[in-house]
mmCIF file of C-alpha atoms in Angstrom:
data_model
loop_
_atom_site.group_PDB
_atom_site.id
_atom_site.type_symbol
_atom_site.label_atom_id
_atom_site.label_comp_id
_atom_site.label_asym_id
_atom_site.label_seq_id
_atom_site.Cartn_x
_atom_site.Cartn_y
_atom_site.Cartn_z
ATOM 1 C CA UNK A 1 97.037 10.128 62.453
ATOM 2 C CA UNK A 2 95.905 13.147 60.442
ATOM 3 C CA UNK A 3 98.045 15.822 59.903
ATOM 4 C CA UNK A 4 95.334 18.003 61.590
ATOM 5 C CA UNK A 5 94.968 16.491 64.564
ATOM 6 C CA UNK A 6 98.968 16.748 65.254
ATOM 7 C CA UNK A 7 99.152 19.910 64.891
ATOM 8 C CA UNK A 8 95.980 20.852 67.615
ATOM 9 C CA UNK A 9 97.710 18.891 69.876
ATOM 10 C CA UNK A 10 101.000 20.842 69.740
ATOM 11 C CA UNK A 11 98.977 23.989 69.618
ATOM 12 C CA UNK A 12 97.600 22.837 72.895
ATOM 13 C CA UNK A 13 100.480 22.053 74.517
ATOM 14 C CA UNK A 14 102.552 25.576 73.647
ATOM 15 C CA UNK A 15 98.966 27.112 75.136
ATOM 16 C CA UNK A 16 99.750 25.125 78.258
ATOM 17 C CA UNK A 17 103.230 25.995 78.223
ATOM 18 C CA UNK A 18 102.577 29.839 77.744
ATOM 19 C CA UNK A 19 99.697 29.861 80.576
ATOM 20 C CA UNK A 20 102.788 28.058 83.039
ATOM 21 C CA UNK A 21 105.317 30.854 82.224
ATOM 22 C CA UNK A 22 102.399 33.364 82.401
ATOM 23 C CA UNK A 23 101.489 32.332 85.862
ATOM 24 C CA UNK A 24 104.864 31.998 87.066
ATOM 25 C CA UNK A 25 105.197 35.876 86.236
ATOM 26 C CA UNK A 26 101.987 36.552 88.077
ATOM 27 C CA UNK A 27 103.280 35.108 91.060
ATOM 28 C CA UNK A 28 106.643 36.847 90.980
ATOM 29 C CA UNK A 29 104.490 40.306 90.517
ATOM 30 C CA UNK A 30 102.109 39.427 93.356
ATOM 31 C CA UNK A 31 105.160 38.909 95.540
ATOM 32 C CA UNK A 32 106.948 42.213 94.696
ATOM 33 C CA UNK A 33 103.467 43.558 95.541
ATOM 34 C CA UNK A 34 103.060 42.082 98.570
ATOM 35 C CA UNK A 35 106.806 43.422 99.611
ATOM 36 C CA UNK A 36 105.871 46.760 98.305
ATOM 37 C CA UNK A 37 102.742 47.275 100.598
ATOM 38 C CA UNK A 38 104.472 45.562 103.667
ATOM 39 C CA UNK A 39 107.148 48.362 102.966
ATOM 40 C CA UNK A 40 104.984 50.880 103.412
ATOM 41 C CA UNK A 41 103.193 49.641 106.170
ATOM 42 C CA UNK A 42 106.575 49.436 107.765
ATOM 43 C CA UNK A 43 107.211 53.318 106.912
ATOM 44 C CA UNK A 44 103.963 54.278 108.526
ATOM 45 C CA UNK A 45 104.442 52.067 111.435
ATOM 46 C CA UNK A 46 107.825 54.266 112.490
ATOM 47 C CA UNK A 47 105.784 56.676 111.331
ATOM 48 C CA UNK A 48 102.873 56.187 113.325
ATOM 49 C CA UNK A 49 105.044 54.766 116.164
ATOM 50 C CA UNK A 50 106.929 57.626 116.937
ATOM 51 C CA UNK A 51 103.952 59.943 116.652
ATOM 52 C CA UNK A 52 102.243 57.994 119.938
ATOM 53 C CA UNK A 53 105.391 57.738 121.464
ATOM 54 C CA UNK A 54 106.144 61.662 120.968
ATOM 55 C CA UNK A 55 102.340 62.197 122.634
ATOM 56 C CA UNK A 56 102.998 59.953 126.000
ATOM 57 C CA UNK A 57 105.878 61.399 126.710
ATOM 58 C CA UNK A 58 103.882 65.219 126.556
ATOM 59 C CA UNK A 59 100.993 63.632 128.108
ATOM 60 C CA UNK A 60 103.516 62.320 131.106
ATOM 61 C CA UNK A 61 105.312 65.779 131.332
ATOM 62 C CA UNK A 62 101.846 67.617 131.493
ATOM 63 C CA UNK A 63 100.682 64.793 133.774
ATOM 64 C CA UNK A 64 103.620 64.868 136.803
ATOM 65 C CA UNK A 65 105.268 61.994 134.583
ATOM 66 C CA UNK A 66 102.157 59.609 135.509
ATOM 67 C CA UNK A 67 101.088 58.315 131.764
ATOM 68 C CA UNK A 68 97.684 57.488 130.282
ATOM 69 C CA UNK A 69 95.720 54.216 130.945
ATOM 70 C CA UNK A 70 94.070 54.175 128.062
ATOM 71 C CA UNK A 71 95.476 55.040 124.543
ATOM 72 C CA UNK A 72 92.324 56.969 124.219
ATOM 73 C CA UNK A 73 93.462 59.441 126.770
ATOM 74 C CA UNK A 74 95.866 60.677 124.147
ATOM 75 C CA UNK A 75 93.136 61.757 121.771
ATOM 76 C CA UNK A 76 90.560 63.246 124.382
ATOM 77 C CA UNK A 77 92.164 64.198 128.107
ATOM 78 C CA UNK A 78 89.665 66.080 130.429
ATOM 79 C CA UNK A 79 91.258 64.975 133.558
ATOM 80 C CA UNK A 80 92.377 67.917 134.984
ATOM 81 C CA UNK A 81 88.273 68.825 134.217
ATOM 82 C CA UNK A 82 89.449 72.697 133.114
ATOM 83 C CA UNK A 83 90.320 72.112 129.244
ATOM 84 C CA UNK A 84 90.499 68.711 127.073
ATOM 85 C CA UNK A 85 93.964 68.398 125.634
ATOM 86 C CA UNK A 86 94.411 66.385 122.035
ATOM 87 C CA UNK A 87 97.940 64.802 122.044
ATOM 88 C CA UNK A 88 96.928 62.847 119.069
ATOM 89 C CA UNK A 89 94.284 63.900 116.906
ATOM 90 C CA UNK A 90 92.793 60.547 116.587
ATOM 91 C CA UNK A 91 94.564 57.014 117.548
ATOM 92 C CA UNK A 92 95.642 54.993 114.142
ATOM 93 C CA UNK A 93 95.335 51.514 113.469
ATOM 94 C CA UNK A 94 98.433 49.150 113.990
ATOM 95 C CA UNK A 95 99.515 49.813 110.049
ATOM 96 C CA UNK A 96 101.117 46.448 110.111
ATOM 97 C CA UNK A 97 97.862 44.382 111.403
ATOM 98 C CA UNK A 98 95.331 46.809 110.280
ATOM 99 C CA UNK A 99 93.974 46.337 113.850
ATOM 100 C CA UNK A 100 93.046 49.434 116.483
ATOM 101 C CA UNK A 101 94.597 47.110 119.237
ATOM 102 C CA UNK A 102 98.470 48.046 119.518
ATOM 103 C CA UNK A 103 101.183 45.813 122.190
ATOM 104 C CA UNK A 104 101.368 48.165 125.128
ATOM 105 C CA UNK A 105 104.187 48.194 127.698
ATOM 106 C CA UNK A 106 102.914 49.675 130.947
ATOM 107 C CA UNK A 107 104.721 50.940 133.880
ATOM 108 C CA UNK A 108 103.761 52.068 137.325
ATOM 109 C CA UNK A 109 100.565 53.024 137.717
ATOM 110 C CA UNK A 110 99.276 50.732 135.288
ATOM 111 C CA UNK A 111 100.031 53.923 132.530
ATOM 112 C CA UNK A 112 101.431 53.184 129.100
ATOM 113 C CA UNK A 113 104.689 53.649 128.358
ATOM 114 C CA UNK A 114 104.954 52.530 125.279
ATOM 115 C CA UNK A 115 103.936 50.669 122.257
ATOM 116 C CA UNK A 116 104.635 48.018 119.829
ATOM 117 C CA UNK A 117 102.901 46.393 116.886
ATOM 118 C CA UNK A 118 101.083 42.438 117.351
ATOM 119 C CA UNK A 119 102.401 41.694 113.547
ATOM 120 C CA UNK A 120 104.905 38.312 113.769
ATOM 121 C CA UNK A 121 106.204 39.296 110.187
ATOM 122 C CA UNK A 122 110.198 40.314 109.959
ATOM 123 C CA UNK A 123 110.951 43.586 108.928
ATOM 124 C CA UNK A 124 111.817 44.262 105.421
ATOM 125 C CA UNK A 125 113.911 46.820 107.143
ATOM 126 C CA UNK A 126 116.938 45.778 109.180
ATOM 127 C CA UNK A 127 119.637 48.798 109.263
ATOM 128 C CA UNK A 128 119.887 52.190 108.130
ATOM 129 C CA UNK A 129 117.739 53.781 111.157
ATOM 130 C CA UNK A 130 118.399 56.737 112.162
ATOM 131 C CA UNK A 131 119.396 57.229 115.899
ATOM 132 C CA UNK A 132 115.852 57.252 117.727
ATOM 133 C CA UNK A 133 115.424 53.914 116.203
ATOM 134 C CA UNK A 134 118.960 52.578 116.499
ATOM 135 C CA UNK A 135 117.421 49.955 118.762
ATOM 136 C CA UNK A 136 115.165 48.322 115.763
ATOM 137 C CA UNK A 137 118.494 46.907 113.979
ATOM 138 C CA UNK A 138 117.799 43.426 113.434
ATOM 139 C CA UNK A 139 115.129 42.461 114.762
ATOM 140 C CA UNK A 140 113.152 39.556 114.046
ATOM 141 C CA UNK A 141 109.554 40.573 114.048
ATOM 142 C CA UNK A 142 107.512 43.894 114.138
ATOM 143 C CA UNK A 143 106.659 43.148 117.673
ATOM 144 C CA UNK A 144 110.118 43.922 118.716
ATOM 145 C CA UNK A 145 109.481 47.657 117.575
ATOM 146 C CA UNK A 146 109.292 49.458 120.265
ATOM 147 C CA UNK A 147 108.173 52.789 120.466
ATOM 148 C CA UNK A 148 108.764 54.217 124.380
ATOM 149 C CA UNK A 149 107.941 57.657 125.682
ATOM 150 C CA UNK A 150 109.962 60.296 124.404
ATOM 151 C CA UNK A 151 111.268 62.821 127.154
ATOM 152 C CA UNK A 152 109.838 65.878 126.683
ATOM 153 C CA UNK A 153 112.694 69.145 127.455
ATOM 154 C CA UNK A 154 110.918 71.558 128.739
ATOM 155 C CA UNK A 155 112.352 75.024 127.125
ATOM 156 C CA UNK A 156 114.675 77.157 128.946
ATOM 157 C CA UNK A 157 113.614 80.060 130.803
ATOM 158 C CA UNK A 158 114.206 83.117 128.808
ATOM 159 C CA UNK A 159 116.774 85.262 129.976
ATOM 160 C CA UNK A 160 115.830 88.967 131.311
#
């Protein structure tokens, strides 16, 4: 065999070689990627999360604790019929799924008291909360998030 021909062949092979360990590296960077976003979709889930719950529980103290049907009663309530109230300034996406359509928990009355994300994934995050999430420790999937009315304390009458 000619010298030439030897020497194309190893030439191919470290090519071969070098596009294995290249790709290898790809995949390692499109995982830390794919961690990275879910990490933030996580943050703007609590996020997100705890600015819906914050809004039923001032829609149920406004509302003689009855809470909203709809999630879209949060964004646009008329029902007194004297002045629309905006608890929410518009209603966000699930960050996790992407999706408008959020897990609700209802109560009586059919009204929402609270909600919870459709994703299946496990959260990246698993302790550290702070206390109005002490409940998410550990959990096993996003669903398991949930975000329930907060009580709204009304202020204290001022004193003469």
């Amino acid at each position: 065999m000619p010298a030439g021909k030897a020497q194309r062949g190893y030439v191919l092979l470290g090519l071969l070689v070098a596009l294995m360990v290249l790709g290898m590296m790809l995949q390692y960077r499109v995982h830390d990627l794919s961690a990275e976003i879910q990490r933030e979709h996580e943050q703007s889930l609590l996020e997100t999360g705890d600015a819906i719950a914050d809004a039923l529980g001032r829609y149920a103290a406004d509302h003689q604790g009855l809470y909203p049907t709809r999630l879209a009663q949060l964004v646009d309530d008329d029902s007194d019929g004297l002045k629309v109230r905006h608890y929410l300034r518009r209603l966000s996406p699930d960050p996790m799924t992407g999706s408008g359509e959020w897990g609700l928990q209802r109560g009586p009355g059919d009204g929402i008291t609270a909600v919870f994300s459709q994703s299946t994934l496990t959260p990246f995050k698993q302790d550290g909360f702070d206390s109005d999430h002490e409940g998410f420790r550990q959990k096993s999937s996003y669903q398991e998030w949930v975000f329930a009315a907060r009580q709204v304390v009304a202020p204290a009458p001022a004193s003469p």
